[in-house]
PDB file of C-alpha atoms in Angstrom:
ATOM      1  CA  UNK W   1    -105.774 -80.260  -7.726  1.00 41.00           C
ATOM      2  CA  UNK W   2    -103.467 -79.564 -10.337  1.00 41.00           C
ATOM      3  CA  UNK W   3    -103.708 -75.324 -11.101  1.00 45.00           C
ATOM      4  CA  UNK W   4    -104.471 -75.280 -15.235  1.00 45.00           C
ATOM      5  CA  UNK W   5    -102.372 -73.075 -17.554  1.00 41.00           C
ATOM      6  CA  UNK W   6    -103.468 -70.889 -20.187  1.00 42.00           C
ATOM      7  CA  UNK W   7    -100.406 -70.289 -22.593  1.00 38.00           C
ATOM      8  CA  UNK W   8    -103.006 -67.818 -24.754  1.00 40.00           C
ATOM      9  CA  UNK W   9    -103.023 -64.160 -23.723  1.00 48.00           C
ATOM     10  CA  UNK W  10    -106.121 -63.584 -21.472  1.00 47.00           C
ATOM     11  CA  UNK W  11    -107.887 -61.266 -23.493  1.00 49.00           C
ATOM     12  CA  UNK W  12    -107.997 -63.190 -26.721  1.00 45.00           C
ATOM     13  CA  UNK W  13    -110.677 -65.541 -28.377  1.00 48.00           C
ATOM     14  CA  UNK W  14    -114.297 -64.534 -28.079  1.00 51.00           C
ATOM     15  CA  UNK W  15    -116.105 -64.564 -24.561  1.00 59.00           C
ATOM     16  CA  UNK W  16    -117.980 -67.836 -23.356  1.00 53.00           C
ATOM     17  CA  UNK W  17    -121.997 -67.446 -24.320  1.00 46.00           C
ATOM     18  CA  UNK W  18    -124.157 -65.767 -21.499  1.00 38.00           C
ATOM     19  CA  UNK W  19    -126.031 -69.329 -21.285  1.00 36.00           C
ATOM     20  CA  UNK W  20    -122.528 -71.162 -20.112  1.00 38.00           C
ATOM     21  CA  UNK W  21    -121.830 -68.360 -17.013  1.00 38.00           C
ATOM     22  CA  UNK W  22    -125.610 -67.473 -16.291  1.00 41.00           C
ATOM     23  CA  UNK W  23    -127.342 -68.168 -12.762  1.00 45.00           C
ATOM     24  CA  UNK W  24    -128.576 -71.425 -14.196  1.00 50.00           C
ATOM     25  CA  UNK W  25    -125.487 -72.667 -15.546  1.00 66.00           C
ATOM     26  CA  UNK W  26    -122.347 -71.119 -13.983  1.00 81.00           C
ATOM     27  CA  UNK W  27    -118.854 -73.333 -15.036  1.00 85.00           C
ATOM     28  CA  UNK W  28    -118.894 -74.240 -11.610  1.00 90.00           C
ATOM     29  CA  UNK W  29    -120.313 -74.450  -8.253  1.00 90.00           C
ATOM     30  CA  UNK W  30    -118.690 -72.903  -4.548  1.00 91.00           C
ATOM     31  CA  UNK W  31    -120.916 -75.804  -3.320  1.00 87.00           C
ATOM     32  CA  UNK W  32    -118.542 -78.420  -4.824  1.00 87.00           C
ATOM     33  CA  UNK W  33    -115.444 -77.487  -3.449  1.00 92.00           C
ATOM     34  CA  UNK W  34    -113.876 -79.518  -1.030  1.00 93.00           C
ATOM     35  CA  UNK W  35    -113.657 -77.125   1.938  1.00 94.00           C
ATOM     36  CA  UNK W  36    -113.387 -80.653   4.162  1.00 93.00           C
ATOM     37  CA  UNK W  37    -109.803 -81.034   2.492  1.00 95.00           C
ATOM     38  CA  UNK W  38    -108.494 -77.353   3.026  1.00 96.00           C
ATOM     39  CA  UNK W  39    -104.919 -78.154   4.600  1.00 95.00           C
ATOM     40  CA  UNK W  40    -105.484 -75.114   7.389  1.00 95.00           C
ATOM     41  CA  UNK W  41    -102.220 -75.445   8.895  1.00 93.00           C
ATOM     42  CA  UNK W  42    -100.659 -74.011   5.368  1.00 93.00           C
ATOM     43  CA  UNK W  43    -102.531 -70.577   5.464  1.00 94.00           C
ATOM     44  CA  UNK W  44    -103.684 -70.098   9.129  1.00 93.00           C
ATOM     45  CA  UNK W  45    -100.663 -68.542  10.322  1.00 92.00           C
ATOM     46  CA  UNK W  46    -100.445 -66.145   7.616  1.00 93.00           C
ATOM     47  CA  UNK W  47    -101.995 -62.560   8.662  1.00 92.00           C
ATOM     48  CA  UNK W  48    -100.988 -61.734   4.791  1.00 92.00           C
ATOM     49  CA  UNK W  49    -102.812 -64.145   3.268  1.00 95.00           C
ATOM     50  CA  UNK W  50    -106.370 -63.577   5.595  1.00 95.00           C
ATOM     51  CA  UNK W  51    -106.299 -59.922   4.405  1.00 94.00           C
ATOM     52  CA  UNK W  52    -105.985 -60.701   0.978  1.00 95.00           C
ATOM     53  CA  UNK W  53    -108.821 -63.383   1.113  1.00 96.00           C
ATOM     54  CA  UNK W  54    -110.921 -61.702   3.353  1.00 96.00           C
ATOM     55  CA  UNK W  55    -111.095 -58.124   1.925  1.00 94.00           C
ATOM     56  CA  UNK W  56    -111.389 -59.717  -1.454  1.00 95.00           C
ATOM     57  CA  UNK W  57    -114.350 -61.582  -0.206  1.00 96.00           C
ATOM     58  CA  UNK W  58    -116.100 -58.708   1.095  1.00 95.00           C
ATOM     59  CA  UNK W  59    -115.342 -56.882  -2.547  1.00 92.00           C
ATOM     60  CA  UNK W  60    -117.009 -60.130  -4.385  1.00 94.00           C
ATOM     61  CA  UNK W  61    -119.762 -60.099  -1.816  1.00 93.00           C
ATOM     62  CA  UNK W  62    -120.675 -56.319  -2.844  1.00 88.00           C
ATOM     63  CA  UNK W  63    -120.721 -56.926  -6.105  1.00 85.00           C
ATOM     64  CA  UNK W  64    -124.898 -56.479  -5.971  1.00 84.00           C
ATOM     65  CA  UNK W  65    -124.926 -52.465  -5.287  1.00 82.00           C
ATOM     66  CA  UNK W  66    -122.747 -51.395  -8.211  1.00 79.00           C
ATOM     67  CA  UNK W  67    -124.344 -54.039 -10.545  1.00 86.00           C
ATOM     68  CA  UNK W  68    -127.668 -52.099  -9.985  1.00 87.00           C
ATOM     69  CA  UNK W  69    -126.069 -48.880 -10.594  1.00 88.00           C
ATOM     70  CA  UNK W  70    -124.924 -50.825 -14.464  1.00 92.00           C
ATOM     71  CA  UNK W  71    -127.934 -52.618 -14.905  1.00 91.00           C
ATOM     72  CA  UNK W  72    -129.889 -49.251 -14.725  1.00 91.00           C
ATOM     73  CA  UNK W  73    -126.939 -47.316 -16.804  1.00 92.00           C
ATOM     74  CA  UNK W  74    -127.875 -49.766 -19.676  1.00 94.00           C
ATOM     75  CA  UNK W  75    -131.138 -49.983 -18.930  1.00 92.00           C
ATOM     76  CA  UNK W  76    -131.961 -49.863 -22.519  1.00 93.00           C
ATOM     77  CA  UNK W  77    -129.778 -52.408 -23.848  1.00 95.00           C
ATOM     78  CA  UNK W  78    -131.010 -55.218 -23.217  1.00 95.00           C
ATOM     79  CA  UNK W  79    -128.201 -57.824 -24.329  1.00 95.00           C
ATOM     80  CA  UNK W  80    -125.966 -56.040 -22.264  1.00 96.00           C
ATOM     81  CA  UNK W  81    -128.633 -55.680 -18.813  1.00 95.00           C
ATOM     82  CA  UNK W  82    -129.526 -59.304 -19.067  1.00 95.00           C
ATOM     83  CA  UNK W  83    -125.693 -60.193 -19.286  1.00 96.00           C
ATOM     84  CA  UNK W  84    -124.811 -58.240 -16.081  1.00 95.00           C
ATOM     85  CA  UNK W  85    -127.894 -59.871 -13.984  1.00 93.00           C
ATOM     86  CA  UNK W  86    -128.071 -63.245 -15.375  1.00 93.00           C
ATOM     87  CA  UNK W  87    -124.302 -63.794 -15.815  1.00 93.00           C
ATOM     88  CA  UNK W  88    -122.211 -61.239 -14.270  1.00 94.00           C
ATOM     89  CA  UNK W  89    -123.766 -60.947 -10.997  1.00 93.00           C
ATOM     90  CA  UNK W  90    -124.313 -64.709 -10.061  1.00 94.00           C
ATOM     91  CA  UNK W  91    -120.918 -64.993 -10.709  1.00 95.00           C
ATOM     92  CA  UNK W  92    -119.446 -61.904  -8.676  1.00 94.00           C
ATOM     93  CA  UNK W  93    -121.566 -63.140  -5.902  1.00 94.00           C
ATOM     94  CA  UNK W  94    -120.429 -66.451  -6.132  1.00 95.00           C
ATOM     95  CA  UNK W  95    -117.063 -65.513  -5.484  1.00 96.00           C
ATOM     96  CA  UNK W  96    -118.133 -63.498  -2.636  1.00 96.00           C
ATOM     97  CA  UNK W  97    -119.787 -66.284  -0.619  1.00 96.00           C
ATOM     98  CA  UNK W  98    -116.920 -69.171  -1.925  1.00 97.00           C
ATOM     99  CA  UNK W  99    -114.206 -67.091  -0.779  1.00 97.00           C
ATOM    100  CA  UNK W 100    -115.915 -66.476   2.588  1.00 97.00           C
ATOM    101  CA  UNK W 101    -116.455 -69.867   3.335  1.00 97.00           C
ATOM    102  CA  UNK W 102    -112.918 -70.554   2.826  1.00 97.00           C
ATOM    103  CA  UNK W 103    -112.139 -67.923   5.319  1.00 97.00           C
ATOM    104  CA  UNK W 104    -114.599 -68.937   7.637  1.00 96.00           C
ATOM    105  CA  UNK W 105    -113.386 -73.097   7.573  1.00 96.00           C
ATOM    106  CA  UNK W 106    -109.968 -71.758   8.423  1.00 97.00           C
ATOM    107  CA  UNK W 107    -110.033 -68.676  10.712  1.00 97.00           C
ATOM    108  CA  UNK W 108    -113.933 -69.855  12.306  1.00 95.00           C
ATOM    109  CA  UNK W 109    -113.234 -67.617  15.239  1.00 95.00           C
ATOM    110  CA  UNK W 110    -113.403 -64.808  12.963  1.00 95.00           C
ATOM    111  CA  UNK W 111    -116.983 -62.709  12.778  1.00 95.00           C
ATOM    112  CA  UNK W 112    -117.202 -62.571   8.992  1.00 96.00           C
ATOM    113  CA  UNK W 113    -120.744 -61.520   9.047  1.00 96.00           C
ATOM    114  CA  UNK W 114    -120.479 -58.615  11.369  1.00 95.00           C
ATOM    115  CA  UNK W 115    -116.869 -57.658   9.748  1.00 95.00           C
ATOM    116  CA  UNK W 116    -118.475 -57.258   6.288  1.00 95.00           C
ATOM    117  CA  UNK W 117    -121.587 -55.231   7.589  1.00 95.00           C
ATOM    118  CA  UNK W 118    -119.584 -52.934   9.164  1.00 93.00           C
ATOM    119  CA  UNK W 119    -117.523 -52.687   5.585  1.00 92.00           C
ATOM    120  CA  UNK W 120    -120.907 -52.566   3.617  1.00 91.00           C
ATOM    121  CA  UNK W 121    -122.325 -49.574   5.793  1.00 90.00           C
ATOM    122  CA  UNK W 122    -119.441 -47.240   4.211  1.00 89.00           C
ATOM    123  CA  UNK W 123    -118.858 -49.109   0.840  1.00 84.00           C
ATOM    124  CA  UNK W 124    -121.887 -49.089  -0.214  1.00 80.00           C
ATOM    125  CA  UNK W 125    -121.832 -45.084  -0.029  1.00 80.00           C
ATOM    126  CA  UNK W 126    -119.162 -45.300  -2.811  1.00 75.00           C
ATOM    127  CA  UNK W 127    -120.889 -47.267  -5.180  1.00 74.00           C
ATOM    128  CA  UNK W 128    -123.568 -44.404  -7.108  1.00 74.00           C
ATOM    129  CA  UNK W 129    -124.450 -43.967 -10.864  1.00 72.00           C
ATOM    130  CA  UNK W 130    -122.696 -40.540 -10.347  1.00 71.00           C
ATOM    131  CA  UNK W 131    -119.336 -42.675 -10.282  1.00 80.00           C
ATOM    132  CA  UNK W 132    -119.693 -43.976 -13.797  1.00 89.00           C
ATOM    133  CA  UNK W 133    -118.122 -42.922 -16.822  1.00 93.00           C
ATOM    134  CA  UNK W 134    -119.931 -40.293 -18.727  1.00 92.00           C
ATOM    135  CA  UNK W 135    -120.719 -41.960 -21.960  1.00 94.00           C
ATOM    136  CA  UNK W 136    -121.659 -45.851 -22.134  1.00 95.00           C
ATOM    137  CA  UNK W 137    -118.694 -46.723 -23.984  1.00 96.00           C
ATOM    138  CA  UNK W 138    -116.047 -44.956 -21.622  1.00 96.00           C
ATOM    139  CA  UNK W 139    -117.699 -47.278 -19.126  1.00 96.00           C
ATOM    140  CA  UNK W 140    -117.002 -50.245 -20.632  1.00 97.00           C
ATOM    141  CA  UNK W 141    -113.425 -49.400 -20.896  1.00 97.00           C
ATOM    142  CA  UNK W 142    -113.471 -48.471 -17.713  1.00 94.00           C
ATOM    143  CA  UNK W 143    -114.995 -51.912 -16.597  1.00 95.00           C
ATOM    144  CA  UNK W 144    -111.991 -53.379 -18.997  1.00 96.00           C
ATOM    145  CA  UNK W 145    -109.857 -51.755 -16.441  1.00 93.00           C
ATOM    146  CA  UNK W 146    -111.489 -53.443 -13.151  1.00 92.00           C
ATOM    147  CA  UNK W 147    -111.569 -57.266 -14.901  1.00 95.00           C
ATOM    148  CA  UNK W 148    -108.036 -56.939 -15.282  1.00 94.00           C
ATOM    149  CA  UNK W 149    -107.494 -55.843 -11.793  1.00 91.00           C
ATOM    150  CA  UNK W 150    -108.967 -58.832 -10.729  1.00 93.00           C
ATOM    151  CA  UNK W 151    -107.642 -61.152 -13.222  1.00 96.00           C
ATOM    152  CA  UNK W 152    -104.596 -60.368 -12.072  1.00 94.00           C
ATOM    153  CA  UNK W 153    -104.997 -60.027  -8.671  1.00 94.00           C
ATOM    154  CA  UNK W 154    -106.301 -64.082  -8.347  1.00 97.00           C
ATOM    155  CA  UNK W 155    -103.381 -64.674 -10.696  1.00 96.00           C
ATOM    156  CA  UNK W 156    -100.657 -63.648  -8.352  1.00 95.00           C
ATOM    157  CA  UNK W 157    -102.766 -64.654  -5.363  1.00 96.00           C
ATOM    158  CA  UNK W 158    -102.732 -67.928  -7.158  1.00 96.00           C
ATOM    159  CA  UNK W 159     -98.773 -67.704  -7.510  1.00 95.00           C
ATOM    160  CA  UNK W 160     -98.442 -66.692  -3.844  1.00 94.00           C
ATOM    161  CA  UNK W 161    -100.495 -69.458  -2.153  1.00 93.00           C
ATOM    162  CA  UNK W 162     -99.589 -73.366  -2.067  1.00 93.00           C
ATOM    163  CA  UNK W 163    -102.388 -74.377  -0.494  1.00 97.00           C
ATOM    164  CA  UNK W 164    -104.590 -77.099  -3.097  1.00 96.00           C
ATOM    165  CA  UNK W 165    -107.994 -75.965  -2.204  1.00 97.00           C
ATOM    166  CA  UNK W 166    -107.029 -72.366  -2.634  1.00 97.00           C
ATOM    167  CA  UNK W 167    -104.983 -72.610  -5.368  1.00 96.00           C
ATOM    168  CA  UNK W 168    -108.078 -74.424  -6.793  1.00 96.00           C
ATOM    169  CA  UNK W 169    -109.871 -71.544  -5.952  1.00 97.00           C
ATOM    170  CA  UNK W 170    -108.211 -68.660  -7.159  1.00 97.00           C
ATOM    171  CA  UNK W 171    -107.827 -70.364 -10.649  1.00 96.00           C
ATOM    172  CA  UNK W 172    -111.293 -70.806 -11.085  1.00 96.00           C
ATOM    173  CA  UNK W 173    -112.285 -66.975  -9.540  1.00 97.00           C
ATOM    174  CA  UNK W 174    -109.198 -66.157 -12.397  1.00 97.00           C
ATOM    175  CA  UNK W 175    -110.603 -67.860 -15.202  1.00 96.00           C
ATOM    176  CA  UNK W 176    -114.431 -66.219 -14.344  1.00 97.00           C
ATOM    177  CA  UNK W 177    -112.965 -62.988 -14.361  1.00 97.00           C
ATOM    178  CA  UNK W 178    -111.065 -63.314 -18.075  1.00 97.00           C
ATOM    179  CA  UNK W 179    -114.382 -63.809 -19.220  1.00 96.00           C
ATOM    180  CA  UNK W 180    -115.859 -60.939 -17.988  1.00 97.00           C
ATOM    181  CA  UNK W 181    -113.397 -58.994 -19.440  1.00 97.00           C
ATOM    182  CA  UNK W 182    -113.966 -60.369 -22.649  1.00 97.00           C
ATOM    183  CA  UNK W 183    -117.324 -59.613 -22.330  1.00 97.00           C
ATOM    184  CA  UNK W 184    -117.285 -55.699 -21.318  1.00 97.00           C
ATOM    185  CA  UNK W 185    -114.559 -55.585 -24.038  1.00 98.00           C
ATOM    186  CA  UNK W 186    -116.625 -57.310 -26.599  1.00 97.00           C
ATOM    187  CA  UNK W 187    -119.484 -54.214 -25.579  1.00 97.00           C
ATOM    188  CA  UNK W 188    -117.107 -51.503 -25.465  1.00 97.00           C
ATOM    189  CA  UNK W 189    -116.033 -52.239 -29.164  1.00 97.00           C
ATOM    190  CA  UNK W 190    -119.924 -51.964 -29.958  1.00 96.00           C
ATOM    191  CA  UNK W 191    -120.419 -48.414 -27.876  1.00 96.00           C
ATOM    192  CA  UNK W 192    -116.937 -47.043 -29.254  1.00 95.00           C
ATOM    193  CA  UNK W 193    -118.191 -47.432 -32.972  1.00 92.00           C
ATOM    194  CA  UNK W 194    -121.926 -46.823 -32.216  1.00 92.00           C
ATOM    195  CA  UNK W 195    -120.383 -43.356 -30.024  1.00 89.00           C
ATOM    196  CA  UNK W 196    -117.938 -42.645 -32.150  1.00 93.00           C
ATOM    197  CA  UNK W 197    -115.683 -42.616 -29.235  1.00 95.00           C
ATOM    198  CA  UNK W 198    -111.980 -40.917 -29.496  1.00 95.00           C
ATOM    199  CA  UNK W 199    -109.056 -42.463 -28.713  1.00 95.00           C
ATOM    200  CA  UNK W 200    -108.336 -39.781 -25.786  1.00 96.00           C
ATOM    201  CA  UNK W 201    -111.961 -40.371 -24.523  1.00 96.00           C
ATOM    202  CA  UNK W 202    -110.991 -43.881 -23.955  1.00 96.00           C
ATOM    203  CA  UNK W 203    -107.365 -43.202 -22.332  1.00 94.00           C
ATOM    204  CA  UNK W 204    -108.831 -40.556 -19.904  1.00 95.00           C
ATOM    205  CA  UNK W 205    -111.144 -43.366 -18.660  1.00 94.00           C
ATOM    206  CA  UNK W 206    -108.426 -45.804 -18.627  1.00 92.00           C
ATOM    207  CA  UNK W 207    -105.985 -43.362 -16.645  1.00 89.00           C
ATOM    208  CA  UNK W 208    -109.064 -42.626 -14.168  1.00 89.00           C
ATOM    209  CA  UNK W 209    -109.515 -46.004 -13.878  1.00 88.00           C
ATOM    210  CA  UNK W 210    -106.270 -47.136 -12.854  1.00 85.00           C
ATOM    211  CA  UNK W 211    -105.638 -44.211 -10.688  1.00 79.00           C
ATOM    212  CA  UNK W 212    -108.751 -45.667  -8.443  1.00 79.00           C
ATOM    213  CA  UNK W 213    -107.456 -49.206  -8.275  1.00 71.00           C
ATOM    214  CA  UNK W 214    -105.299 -48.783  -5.196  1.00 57.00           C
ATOM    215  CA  UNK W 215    -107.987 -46.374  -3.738  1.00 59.00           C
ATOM    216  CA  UNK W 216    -111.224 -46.392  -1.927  1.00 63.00           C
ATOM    217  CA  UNK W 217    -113.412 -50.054  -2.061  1.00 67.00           C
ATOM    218  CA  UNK W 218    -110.425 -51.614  -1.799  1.00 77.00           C
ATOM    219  CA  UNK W 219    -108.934 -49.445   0.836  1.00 83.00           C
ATOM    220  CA  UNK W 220    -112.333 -49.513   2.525  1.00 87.00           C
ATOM    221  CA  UNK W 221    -112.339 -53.905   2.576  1.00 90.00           C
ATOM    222  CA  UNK W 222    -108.426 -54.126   3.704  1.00 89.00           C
ATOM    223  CA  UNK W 223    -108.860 -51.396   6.331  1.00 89.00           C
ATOM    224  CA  UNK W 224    -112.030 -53.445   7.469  1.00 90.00           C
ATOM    225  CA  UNK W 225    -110.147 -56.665   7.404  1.00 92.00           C
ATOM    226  CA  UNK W 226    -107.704 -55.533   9.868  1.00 90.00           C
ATOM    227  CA  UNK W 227    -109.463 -53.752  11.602  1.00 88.00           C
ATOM    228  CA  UNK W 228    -111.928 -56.534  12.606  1.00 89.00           C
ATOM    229  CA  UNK W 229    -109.371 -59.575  12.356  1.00 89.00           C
ATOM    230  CA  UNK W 230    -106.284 -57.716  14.872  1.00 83.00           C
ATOM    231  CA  UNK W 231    -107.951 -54.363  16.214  1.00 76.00           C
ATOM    232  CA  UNK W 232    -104.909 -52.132  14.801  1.00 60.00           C
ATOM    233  CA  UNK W 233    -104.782 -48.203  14.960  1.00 60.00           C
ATOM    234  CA  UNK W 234    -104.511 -46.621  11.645  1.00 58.00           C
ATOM    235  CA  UNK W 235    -100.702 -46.022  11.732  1.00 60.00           C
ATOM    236  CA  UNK W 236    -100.386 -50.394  12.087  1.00 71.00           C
ATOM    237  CA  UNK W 237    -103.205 -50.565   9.263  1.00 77.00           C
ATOM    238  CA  UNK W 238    -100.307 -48.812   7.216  1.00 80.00           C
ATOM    239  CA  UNK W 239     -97.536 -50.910   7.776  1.00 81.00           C
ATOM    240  CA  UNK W 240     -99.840 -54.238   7.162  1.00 83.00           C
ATOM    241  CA  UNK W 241    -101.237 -52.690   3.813  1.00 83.00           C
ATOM    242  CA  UNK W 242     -97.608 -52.231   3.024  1.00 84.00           C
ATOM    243  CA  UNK W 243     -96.553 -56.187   3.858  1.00 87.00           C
ATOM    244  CA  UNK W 244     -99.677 -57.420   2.548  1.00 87.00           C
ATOM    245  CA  UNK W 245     -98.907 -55.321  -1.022  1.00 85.00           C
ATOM    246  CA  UNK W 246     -94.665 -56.480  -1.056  1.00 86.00           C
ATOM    247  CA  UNK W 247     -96.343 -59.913  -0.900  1.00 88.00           C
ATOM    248  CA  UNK W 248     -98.350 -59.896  -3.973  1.00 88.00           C
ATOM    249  CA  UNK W 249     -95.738 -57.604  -5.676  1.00 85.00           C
ATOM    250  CA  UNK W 250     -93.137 -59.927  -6.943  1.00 84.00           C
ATOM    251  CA  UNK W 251     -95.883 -62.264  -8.440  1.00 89.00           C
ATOM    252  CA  UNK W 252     -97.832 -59.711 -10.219  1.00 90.00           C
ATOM    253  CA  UNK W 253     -98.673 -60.318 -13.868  1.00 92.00           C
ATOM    254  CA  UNK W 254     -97.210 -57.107 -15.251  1.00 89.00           C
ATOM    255  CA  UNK W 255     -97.468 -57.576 -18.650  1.00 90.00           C
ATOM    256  CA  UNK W 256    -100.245 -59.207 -19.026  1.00 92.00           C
ATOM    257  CA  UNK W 257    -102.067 -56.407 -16.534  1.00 91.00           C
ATOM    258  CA  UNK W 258    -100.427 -53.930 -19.397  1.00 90.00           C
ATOM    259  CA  UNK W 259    -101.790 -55.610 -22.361  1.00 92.00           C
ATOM    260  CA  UNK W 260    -105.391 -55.822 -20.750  1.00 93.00           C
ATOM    261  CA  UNK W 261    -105.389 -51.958 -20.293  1.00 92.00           C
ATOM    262  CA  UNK W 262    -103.674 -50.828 -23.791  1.00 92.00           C
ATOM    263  CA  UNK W 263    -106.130 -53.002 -25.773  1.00 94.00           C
ATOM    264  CA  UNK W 264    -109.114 -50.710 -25.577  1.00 95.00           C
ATOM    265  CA  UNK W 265    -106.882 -48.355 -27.484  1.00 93.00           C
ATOM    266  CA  UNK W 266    -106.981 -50.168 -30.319  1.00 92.00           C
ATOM    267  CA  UNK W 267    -103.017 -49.466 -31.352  1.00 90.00           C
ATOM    268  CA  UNK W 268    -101.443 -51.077 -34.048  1.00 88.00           C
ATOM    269  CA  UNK W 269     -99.788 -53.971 -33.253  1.00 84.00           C
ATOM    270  CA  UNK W 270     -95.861 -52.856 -33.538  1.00 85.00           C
ATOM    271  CA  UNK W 271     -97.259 -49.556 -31.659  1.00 86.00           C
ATOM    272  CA  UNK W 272     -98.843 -52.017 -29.074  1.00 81.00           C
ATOM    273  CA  UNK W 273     -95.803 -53.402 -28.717  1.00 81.00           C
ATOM    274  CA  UNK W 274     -93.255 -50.528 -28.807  1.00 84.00           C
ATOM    275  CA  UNK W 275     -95.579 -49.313 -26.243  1.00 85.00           C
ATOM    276  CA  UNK W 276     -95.893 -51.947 -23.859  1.00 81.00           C
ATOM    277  CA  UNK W 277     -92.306 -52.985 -22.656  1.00 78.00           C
ATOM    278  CA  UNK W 278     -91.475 -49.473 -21.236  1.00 80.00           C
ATOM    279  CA  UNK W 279     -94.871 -48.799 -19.272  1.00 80.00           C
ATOM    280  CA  UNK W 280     -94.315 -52.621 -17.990  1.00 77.00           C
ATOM    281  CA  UNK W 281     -91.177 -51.854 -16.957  1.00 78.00           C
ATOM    282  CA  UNK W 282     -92.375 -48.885 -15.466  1.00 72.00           C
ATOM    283  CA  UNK W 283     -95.197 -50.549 -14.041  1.00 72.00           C
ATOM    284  CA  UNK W 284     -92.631 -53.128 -12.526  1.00 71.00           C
ATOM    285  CA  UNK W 285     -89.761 -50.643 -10.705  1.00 66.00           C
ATOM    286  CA  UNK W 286     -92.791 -48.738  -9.121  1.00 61.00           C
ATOM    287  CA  UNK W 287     -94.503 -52.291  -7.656  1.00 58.00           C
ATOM    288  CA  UNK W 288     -91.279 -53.446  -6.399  1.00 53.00           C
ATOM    289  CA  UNK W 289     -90.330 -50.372  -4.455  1.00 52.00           C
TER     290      UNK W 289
END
């Protein structure tokens, strides 16, 4: 299947209606891929690309514990509550379960089930209301911060892979996760006028945000991942994080992970752009080294 293009920046136009991505109507269904068609021999004898599919998979399939931990943050708003367990949720979950039946149809000799309770029993430790942001509408930029991480991360994972069921995959996952940031971006505008929210509020929970992307959950599902898949002592775990990161590297979306950050700054446009080329440059010399 041909991989669709979207020549629009990711974060523009208004978000899809909760009705379109709830439980009862998601844009699609991990049911109706063809998992019967995966080409195997493309991706099976790639350690790289099993971490990468396997520790996102466990991520997806977490999703449940921190969406509790929003759901009862916004308890009393109910657009945004019913959003996160009608729309949100299904869809994280989703993503768990497709991406883990792709890894079980091509590595079946892997224990997926026993891999991602022993990654649950310390994730789920992480994931605590005390984590959040300490206003509503830092938390919302900070959840403009995680969407793009994964945007971007099925992006280049999309870029990296040639295999058509994946690549199938990964678009779709890509395209979910656009939406959701359109949709915490969409709130955070609402909480930063309703707050009153200052524009070094927002950056401290964008720079805290960031900071965390490369750190524990995702640590805690790659270190799993090896660690159930080859067995390796912590000093090998190292060296595999390090291949498994040069991969995805040279087919990261830098600027568009830039622009997805900066926008819940609300800059001017020529200061938006002024801004942007040096921190993706930046952002590019320190990925490629």
């Amino acid at each position: 299947m041909t991989t669709p293009t979207d020549s629009r920046p990711a974060e523009e136009a208004a978000p899809s209606s909760a009705v379109e991505g709830s439980g009862h109507g998601m844009r699609w269904h991990w049911q109706d891929l063809d998992y019967a068609s995966i080409d195997a021999e493309q991706v099976r004898g790639s350690d790289e690309l099993f971490l990468l599919l396997c520790s996102a998979s466990f991520m997806e399939s977490g999703s449940s514990t921190y969406t509790r931990n929003l759901i009862e943050y916004f308890a009393d708003d109910p657009p945004v509550a019913a959003w996160l367990n009608d729309q949100w949720e299904p869809e994280e979950l989703q993503h768990g379960r497709a991406l883990k039946a792709y890894v079980q149809h091509v590595w079946p000799e892997f224990d997926w089930d026993a891999a991602y309770a022993d990654f649950f029993s310390e994730y789920g430790k992480l994931c605590t209301v005390e984590e959040l942001e300490p206003t509503r509408g830092q938390e919302m930029a900070a959840r403009c911060v995680v969407e793009m991480g994964t945007t971007t991360y099925y992006q280049a994972l999309n870029a990296v892979c040639s295999e058509p069921v994946l690549r199938d995959l990964t678009w779709r996952i890509r395209t979910d996760e656009v939406q959701h940031y359109k949709h915490f971006y969409h709130y955070f505008l609402q909480y930063r006028q309703r707050d009153g929210l200052k524009r070094w509020q927002v950056a401290a929970s964008l720079w805290r945000r960031v900071a965390e992307l490369r750190q524990s959950d995702a640590d805690v599902a790659l270190r799993h991942a090896v660690s159930w898949r080859f067995g390796h002592a912590p000093q090998d775990y190292e060296a595999m994080s390090k291949r498994v990161f040069a991969i995805m590297a040279h087919e990261y979306p830098v600027e568009l992970a830039v622009r997805m950050v900066m926008k819940p700054l609300q800059l001017s446009s020529r200061l938006q752009r002024w801004t942007e080329r040096p921190v993706a440059a930046l952002t590019r010399r320190l990925l490629l080294q």
